[in-house]
mmCIF file of C-alpha atoms in Angstrom:
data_model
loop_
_atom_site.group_PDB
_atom_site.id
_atom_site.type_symbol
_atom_site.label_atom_id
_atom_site.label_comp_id
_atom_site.label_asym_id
_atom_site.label_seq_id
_atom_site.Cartn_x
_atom_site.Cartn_y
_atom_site.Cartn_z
ATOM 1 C CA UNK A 19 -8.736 8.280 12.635
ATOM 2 C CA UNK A 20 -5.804 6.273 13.179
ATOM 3 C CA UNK A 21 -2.633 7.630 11.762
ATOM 4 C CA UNK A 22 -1.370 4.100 10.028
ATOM 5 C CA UNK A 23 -5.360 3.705 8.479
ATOM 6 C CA UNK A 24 -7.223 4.599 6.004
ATOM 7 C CA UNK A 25 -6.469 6.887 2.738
ATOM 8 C CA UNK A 26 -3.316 8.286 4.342
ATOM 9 C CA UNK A 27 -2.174 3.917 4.828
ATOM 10 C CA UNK A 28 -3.026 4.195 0.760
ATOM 11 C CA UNK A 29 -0.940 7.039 -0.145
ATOM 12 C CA UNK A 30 1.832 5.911 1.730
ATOM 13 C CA UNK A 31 2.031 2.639 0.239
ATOM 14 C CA UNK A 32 1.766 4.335 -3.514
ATOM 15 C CA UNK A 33 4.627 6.995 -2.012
ATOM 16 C CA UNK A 34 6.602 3.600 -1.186
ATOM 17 C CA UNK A 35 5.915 2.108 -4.431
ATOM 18 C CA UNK A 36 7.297 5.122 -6.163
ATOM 19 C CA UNK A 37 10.466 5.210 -4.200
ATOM 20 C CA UNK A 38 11.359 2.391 -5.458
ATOM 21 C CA UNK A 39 10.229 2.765 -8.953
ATOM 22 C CA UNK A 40 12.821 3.750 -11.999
ATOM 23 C CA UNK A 41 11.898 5.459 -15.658
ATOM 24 C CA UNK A 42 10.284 2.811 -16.765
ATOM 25 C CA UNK A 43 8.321 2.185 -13.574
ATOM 26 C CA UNK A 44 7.322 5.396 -12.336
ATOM 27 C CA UNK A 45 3.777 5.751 -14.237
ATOM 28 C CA UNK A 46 2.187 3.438 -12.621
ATOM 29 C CA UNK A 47 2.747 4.010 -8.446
ATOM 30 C CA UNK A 48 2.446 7.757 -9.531
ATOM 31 C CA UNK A 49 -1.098 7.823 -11.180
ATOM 32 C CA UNK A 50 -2.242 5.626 -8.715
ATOM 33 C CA UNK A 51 -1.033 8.453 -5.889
ATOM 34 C CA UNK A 52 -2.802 10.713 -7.861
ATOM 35 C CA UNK A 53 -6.099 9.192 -7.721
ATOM 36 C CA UNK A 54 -5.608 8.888 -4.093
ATOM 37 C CA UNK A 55 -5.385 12.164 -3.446
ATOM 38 C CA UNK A 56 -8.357 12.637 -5.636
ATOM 39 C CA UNK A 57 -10.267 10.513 -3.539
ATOM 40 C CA UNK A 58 -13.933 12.375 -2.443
ATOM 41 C CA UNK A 59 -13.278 12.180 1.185
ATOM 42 C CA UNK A 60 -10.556 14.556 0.130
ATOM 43 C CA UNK A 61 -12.053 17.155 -1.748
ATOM 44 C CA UNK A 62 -12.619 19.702 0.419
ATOM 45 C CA UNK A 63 -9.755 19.797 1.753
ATOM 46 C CA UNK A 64 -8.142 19.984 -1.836
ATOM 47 C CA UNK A 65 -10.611 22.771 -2.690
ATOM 48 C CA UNK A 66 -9.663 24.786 0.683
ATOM 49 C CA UNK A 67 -5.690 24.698 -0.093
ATOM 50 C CA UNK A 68 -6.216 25.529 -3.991
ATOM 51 C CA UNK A 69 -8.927 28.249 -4.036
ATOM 52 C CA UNK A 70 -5.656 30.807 -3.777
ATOM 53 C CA UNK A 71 -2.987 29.568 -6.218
ATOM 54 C CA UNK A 72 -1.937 29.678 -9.777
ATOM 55 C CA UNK A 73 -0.044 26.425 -11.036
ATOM 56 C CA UNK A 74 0.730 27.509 -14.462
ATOM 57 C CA UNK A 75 2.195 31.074 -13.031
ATOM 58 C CA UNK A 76 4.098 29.793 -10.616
ATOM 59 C CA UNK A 77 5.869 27.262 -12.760
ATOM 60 C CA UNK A 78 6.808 30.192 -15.467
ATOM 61 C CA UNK A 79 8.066 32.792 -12.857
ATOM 62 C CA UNK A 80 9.943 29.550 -11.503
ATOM 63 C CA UNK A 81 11.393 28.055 -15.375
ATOM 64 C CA UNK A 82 12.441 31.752 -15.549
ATOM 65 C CA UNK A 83 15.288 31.670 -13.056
ATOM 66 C CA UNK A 84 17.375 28.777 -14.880
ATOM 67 C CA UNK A 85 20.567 30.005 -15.450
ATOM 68 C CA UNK A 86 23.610 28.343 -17.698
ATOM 69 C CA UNK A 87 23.215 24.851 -16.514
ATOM 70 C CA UNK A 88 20.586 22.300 -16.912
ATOM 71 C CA UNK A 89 18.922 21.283 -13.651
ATOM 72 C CA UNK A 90 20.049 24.994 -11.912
ATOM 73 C CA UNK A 91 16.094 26.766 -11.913
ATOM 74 C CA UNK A 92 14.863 27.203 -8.484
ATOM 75 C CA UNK A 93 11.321 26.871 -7.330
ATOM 76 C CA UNK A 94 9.659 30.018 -6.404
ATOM 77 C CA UNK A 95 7.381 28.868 -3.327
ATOM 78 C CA UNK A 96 5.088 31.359 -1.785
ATOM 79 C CA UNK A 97 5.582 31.869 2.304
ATOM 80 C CA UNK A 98 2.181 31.058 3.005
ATOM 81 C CA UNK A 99 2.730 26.915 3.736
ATOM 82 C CA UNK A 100 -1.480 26.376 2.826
ATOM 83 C CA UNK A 101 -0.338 28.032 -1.129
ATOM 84 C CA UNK A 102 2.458 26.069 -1.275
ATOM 85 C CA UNK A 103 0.534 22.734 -0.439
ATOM 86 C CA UNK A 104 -1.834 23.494 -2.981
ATOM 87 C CA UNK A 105 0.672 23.953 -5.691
ATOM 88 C CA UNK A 106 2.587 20.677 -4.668
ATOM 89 C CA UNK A 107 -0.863 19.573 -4.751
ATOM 90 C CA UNK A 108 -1.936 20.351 -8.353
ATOM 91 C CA UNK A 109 1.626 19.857 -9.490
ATOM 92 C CA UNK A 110 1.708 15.952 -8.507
ATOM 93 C CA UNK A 111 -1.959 15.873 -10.271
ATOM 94 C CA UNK A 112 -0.051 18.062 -13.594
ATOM 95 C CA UNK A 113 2.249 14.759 -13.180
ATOM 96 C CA UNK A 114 -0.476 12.394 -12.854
ATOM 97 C CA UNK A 115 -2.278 13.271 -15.942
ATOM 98 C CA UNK A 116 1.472 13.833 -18.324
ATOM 99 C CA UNK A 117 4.112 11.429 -16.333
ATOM 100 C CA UNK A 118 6.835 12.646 -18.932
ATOM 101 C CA UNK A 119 6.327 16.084 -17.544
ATOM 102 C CA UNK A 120 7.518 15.150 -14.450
ATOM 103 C CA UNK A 121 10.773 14.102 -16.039
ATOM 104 C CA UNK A 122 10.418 17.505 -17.925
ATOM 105 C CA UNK A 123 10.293 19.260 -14.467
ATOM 106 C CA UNK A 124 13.371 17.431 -12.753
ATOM 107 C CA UNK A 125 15.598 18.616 -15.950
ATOM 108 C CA UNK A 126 14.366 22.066 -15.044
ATOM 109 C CA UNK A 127 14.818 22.354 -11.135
ATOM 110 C CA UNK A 128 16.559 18.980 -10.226
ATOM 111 C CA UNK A 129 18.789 17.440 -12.566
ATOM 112 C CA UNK A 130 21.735 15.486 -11.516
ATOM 113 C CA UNK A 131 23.706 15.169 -15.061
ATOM 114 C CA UNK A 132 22.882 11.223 -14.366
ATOM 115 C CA UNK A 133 20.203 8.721 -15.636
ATOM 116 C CA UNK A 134 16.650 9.457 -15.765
ATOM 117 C CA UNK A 135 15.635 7.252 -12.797
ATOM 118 C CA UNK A 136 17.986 9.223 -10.463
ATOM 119 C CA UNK A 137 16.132 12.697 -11.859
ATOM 120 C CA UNK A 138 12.838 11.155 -11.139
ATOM 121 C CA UNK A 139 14.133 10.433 -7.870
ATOM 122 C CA UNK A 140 15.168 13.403 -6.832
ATOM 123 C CA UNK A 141 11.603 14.748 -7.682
ATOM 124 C CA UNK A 142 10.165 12.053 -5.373
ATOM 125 C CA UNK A 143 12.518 13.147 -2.373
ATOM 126 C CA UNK A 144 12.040 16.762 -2.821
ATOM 127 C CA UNK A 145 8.864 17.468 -3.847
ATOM 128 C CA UNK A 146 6.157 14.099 -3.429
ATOM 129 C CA UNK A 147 7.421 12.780 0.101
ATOM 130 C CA UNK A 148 7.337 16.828 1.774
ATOM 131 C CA UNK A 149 4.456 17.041 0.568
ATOM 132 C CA UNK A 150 2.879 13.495 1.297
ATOM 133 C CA UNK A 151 4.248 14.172 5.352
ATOM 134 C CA UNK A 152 2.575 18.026 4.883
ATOM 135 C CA UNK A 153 -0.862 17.236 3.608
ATOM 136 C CA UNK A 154 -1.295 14.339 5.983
ATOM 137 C CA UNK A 155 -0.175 16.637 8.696
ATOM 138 C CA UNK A 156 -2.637 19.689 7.520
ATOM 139 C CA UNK A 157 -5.775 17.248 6.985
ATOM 140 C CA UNK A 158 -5.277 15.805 10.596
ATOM 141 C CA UNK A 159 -5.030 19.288 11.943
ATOM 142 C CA UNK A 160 -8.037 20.513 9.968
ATOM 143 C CA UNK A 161 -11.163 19.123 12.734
ATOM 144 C CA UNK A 162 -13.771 20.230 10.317
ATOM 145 C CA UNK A 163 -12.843 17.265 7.872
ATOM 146 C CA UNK A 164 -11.708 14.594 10.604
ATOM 147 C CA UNK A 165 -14.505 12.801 10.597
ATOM 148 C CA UNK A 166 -14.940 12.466 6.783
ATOM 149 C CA UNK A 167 -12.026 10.673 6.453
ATOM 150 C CA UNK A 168 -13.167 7.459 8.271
ATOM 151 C CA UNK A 169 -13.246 4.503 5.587
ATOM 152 C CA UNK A 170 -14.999 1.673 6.543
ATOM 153 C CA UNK A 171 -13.539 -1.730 6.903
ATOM 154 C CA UNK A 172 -13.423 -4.290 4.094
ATOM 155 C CA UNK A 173 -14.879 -7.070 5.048
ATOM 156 C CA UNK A 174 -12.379 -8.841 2.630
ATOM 157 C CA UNK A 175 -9.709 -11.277 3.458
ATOM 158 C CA UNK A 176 -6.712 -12.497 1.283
ATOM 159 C CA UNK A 177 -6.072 -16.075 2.323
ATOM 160 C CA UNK A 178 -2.905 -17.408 1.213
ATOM 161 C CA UNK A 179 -2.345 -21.453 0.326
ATOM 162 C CA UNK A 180 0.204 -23.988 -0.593
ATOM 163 C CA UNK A 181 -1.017 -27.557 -1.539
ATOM 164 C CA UNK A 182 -3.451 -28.184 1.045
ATOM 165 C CA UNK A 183 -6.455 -27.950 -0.622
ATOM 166 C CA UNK A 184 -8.799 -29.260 2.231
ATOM 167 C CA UNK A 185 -6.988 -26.332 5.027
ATOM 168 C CA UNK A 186 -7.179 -23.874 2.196
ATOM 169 C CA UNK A 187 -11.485 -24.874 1.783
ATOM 170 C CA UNK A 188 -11.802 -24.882 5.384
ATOM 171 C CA UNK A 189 -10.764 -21.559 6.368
ATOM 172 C CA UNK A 190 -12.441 -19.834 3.363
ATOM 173 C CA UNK A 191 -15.556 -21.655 4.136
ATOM 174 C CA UNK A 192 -15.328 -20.926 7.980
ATOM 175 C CA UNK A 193 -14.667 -16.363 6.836
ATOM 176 C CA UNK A 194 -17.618 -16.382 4.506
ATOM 177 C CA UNK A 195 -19.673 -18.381 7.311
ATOM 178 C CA UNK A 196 -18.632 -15.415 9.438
ATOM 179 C CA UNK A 197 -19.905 -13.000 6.373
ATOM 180 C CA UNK A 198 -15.986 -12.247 5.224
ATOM 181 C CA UNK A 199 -15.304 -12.827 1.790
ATOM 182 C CA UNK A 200 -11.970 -14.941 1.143
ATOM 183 C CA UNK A 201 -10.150 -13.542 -1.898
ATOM 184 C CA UNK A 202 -8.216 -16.809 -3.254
ATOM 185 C CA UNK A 203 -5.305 -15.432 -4.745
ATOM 186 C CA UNK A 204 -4.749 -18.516 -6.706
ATOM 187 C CA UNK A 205 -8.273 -17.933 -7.992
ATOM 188 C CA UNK A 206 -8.143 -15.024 -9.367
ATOM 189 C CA UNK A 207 -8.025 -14.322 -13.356
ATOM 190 C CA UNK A 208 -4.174 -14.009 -13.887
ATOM 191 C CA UNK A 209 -5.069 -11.053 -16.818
ATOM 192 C CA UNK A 210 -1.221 -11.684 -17.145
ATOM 193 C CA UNK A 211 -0.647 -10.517 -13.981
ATOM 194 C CA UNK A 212 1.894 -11.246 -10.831
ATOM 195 C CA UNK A 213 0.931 -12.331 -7.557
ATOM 196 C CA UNK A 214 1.772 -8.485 -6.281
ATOM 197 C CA UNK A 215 -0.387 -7.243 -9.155
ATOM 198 C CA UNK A 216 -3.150 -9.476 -8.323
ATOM 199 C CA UNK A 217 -2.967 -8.311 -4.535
ATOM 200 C CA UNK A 218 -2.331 -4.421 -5.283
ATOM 201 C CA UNK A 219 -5.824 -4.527 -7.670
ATOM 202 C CA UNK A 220 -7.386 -5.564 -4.252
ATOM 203 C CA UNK A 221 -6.300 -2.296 -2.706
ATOM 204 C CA UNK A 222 -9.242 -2.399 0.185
ATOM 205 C CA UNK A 223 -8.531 -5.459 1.332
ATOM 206 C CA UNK A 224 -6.891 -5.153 4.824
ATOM 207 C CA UNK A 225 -6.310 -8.304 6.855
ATOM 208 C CA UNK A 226 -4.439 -11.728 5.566
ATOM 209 C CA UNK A 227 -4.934 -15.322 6.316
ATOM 210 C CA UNK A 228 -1.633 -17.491 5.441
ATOM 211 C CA UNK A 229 -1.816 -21.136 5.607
ATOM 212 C CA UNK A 230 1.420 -23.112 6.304
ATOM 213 C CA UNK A 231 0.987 -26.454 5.729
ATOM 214 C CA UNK A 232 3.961 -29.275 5.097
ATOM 215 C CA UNK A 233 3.973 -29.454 1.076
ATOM 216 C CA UNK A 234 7.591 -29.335 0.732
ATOM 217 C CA UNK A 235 11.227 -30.330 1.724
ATOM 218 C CA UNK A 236 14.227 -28.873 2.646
ATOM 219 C CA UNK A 237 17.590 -28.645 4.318
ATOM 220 C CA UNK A 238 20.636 -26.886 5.413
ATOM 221 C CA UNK A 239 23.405 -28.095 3.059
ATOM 222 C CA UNK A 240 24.508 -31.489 4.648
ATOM 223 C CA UNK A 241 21.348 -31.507 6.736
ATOM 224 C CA UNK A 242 18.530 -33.867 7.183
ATOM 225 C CA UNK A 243 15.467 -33.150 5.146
ATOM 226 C CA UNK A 244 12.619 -31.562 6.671
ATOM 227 C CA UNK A 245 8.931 -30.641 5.891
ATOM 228 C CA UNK A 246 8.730 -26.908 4.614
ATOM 229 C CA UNK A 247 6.047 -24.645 3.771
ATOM 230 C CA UNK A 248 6.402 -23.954 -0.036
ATOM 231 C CA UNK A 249 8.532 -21.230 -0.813
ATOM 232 C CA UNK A 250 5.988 -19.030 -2.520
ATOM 233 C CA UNK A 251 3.539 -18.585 0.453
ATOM 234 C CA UNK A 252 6.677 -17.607 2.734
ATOM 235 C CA UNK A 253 7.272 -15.167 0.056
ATOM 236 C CA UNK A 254 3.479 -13.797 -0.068
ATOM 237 C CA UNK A 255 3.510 -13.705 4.194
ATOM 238 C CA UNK A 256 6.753 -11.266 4.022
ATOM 239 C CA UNK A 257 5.503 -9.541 1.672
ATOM 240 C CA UNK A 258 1.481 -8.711 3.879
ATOM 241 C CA UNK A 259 4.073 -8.503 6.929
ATOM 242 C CA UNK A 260 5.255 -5.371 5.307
ATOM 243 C CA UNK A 261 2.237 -4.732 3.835
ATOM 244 C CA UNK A 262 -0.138 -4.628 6.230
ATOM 245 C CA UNK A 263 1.909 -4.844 9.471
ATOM 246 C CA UNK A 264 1.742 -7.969 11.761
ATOM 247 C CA UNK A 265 -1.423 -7.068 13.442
ATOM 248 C CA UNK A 266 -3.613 -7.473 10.257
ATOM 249 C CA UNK A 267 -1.928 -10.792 9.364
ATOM 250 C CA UNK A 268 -2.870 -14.060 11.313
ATOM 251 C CA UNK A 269 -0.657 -16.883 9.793
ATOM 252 C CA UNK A 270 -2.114 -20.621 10.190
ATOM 253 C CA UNK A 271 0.204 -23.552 10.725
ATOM 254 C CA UNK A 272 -0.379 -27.191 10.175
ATOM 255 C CA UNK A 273 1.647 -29.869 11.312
ATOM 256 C CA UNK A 274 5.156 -29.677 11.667
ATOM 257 C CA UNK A 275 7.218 -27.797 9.431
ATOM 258 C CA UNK A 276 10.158 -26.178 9.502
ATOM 259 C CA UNK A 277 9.841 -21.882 10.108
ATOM 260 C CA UNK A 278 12.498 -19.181 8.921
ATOM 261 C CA UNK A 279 14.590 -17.573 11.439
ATOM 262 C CA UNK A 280 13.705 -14.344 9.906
ATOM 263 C CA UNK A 281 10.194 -15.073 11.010
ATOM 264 C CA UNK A 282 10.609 -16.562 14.270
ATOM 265 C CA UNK A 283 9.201 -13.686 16.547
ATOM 266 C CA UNK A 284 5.687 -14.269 14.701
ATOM 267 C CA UNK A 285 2.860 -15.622 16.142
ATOM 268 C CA UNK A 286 1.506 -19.572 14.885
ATOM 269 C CA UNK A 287 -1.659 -20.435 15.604
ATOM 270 C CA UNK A 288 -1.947 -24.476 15.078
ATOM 271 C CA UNK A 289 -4.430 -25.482 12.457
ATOM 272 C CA UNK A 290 -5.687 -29.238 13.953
ATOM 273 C CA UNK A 291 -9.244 -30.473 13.873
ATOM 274 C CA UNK A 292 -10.808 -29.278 17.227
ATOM 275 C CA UNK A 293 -11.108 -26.455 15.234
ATOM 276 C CA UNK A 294 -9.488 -24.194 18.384
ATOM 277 C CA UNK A 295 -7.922 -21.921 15.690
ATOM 278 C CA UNK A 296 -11.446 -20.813 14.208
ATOM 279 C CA UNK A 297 -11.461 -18.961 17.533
ATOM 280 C CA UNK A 298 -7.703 -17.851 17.310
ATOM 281 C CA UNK A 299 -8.898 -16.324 14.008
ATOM 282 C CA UNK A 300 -11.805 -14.694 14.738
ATOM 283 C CA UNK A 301 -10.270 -12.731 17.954
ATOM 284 C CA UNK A 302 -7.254 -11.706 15.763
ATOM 285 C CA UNK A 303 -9.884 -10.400 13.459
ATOM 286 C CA UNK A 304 -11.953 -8.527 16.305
ATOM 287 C CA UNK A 305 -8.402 -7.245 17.312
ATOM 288 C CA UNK A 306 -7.827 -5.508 13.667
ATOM 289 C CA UNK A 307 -11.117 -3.859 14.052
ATOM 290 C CA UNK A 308 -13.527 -6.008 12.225
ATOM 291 C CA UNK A 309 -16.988 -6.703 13.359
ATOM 292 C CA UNK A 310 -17.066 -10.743 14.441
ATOM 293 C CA UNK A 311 -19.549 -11.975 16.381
ATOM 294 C CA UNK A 312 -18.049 -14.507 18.760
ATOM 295 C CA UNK A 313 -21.811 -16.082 19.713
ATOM 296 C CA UNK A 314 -21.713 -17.049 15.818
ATOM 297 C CA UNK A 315 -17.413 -18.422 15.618
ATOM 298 C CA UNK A 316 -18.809 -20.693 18.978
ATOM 299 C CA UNK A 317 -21.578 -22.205 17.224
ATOM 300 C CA UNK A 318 -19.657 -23.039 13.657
#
């Protein structure tokens, strides 16, 4: 299993989320983590590191050594590295199920004296990110569960749009001709939701088509105006960049436009009618692991 796939790419991303997350924040990218971890591919590993441990002991012995000031408990952590992986284990899952808890535990073993997002924090760099680094490191070690972890491939593909309607129809008609299925973020049922939001509750989906097509202006201040792509697909192709790295992202240009510095090193294919780039697509497809058969992309 690759080490930048799969559930461990998943847990990462909610460990990233949380990172950045404050007191009001925090719930969410942690209960999502949680049912990560809880995934079935997972549970016997989860049931080998807890078979030994007792949470609710551990965390009494542990409140017992607070002393005068808030924050000044210590953790009692067993030698045995498997124990104490299972209790980081079933402690993330205690603040999974009861997020003010976790605040609860940073006033007992890691408060600052500051605000409550710099206690929570402090719980994510000393307790959730060892332990994300750990487990991944224990599962990969453990052979006997290596092969369980393989997740197959979505065979869903975010496609990203300005105001080209007829560039936007064309490639979603050419990926489900090639049995994808083009999520349309535009398309989706807003539920009152962001653009992020709509793209997180499509967690599986791992490869991104973004269309750059001439549907606005710009210029440098006392420049000449030039075609742009609009400014909320450049936004959405950062943001898959970082997501899913620039290997699972094949961005689609047509015409001239002008292209951000900050993105210069990418790779355009050009979008014109001899249909060249349904070929450019479907190898950087193949080339993020997806099953395309190129006898099939020749004859469309």
């Amino acid at each position: 299993m690759s080490n930048d796939t799969g559930i461990f790419k998943k847990i990462n991303d909610a460990v990233l989320d949380l990172q950045t997350a404050g007191h009001q924040s925090y719930e969410r990218p942690l209960k999502t983590l949680v049912r990560l971890l809880n995934d079935p591919v997972l549970a016997d590993v989860n049931q080998e590191i807890t078979k030994d441990v007792d949470l609710p002991k551990f965390l009494e012995e542990s409140e017992h050594t607070q002393g005068g000031m808030v924050g000044s408990a210590r953790l009692l952590w067993p030698d045995d590295p498997k124990q104490a992986l299972g209790l980081t284990y079933l402690l993330i899952c205690k603040f999974g199920d009861d997020p003010e808890y976790m605040l609860q535990f940073g006033f007992y073993f890691y408060h600052s004296g500051r605000q409550l997002s710099a206690t929570i924090q402090n719980v994510i760099r000393q307790v959730i990110l060892p332990f994300a680094r750990d487990y991944k490191e224990f599962v990969i070690a453990n052979g006997t569960t290596h092969n369980q972890l393989h997740i197959p491939m979505s065979n869903k593909v975010f496609v990203v749009h300005g105001h080209d309607e007829g560039a936007r129809e064309s490639v979603a008609r050419f990926l489900e001709k090639m049995d994808f299925q083009a999520i349309i973020l535009h398309e989706q049922a807003n539920q009152g939701r962001t653009v992020i939001e709509k793209v997180e509750a499509h967690g599986d989906v791992g490869f991104a088509v973004v269309l750059l097509t001439p549907d606005d202006e710009g210029r440098a201040k006392g420049g000449p105006l030039e075609p742009r792509a609009r400014q909320n697909v450049l936004l959405e192709l950062g943001y898959f960049l970082g997501r899913l790295g620039r290997s699972r992202v094949c961005a689609l240009k047509r015409g001239e436009l002008e292209i951000p510095s900050d993105f210069a090193g990418m790779v355009w294919v050009p979008m014109d009618d001899s249909s060249g780039w349904k070929l450019a697509l479907a190898k950087e497809l193949k080339a993020a692991g997806h099953h395309v058969d190129m006898n099939k992309v020749i004859s469309l």
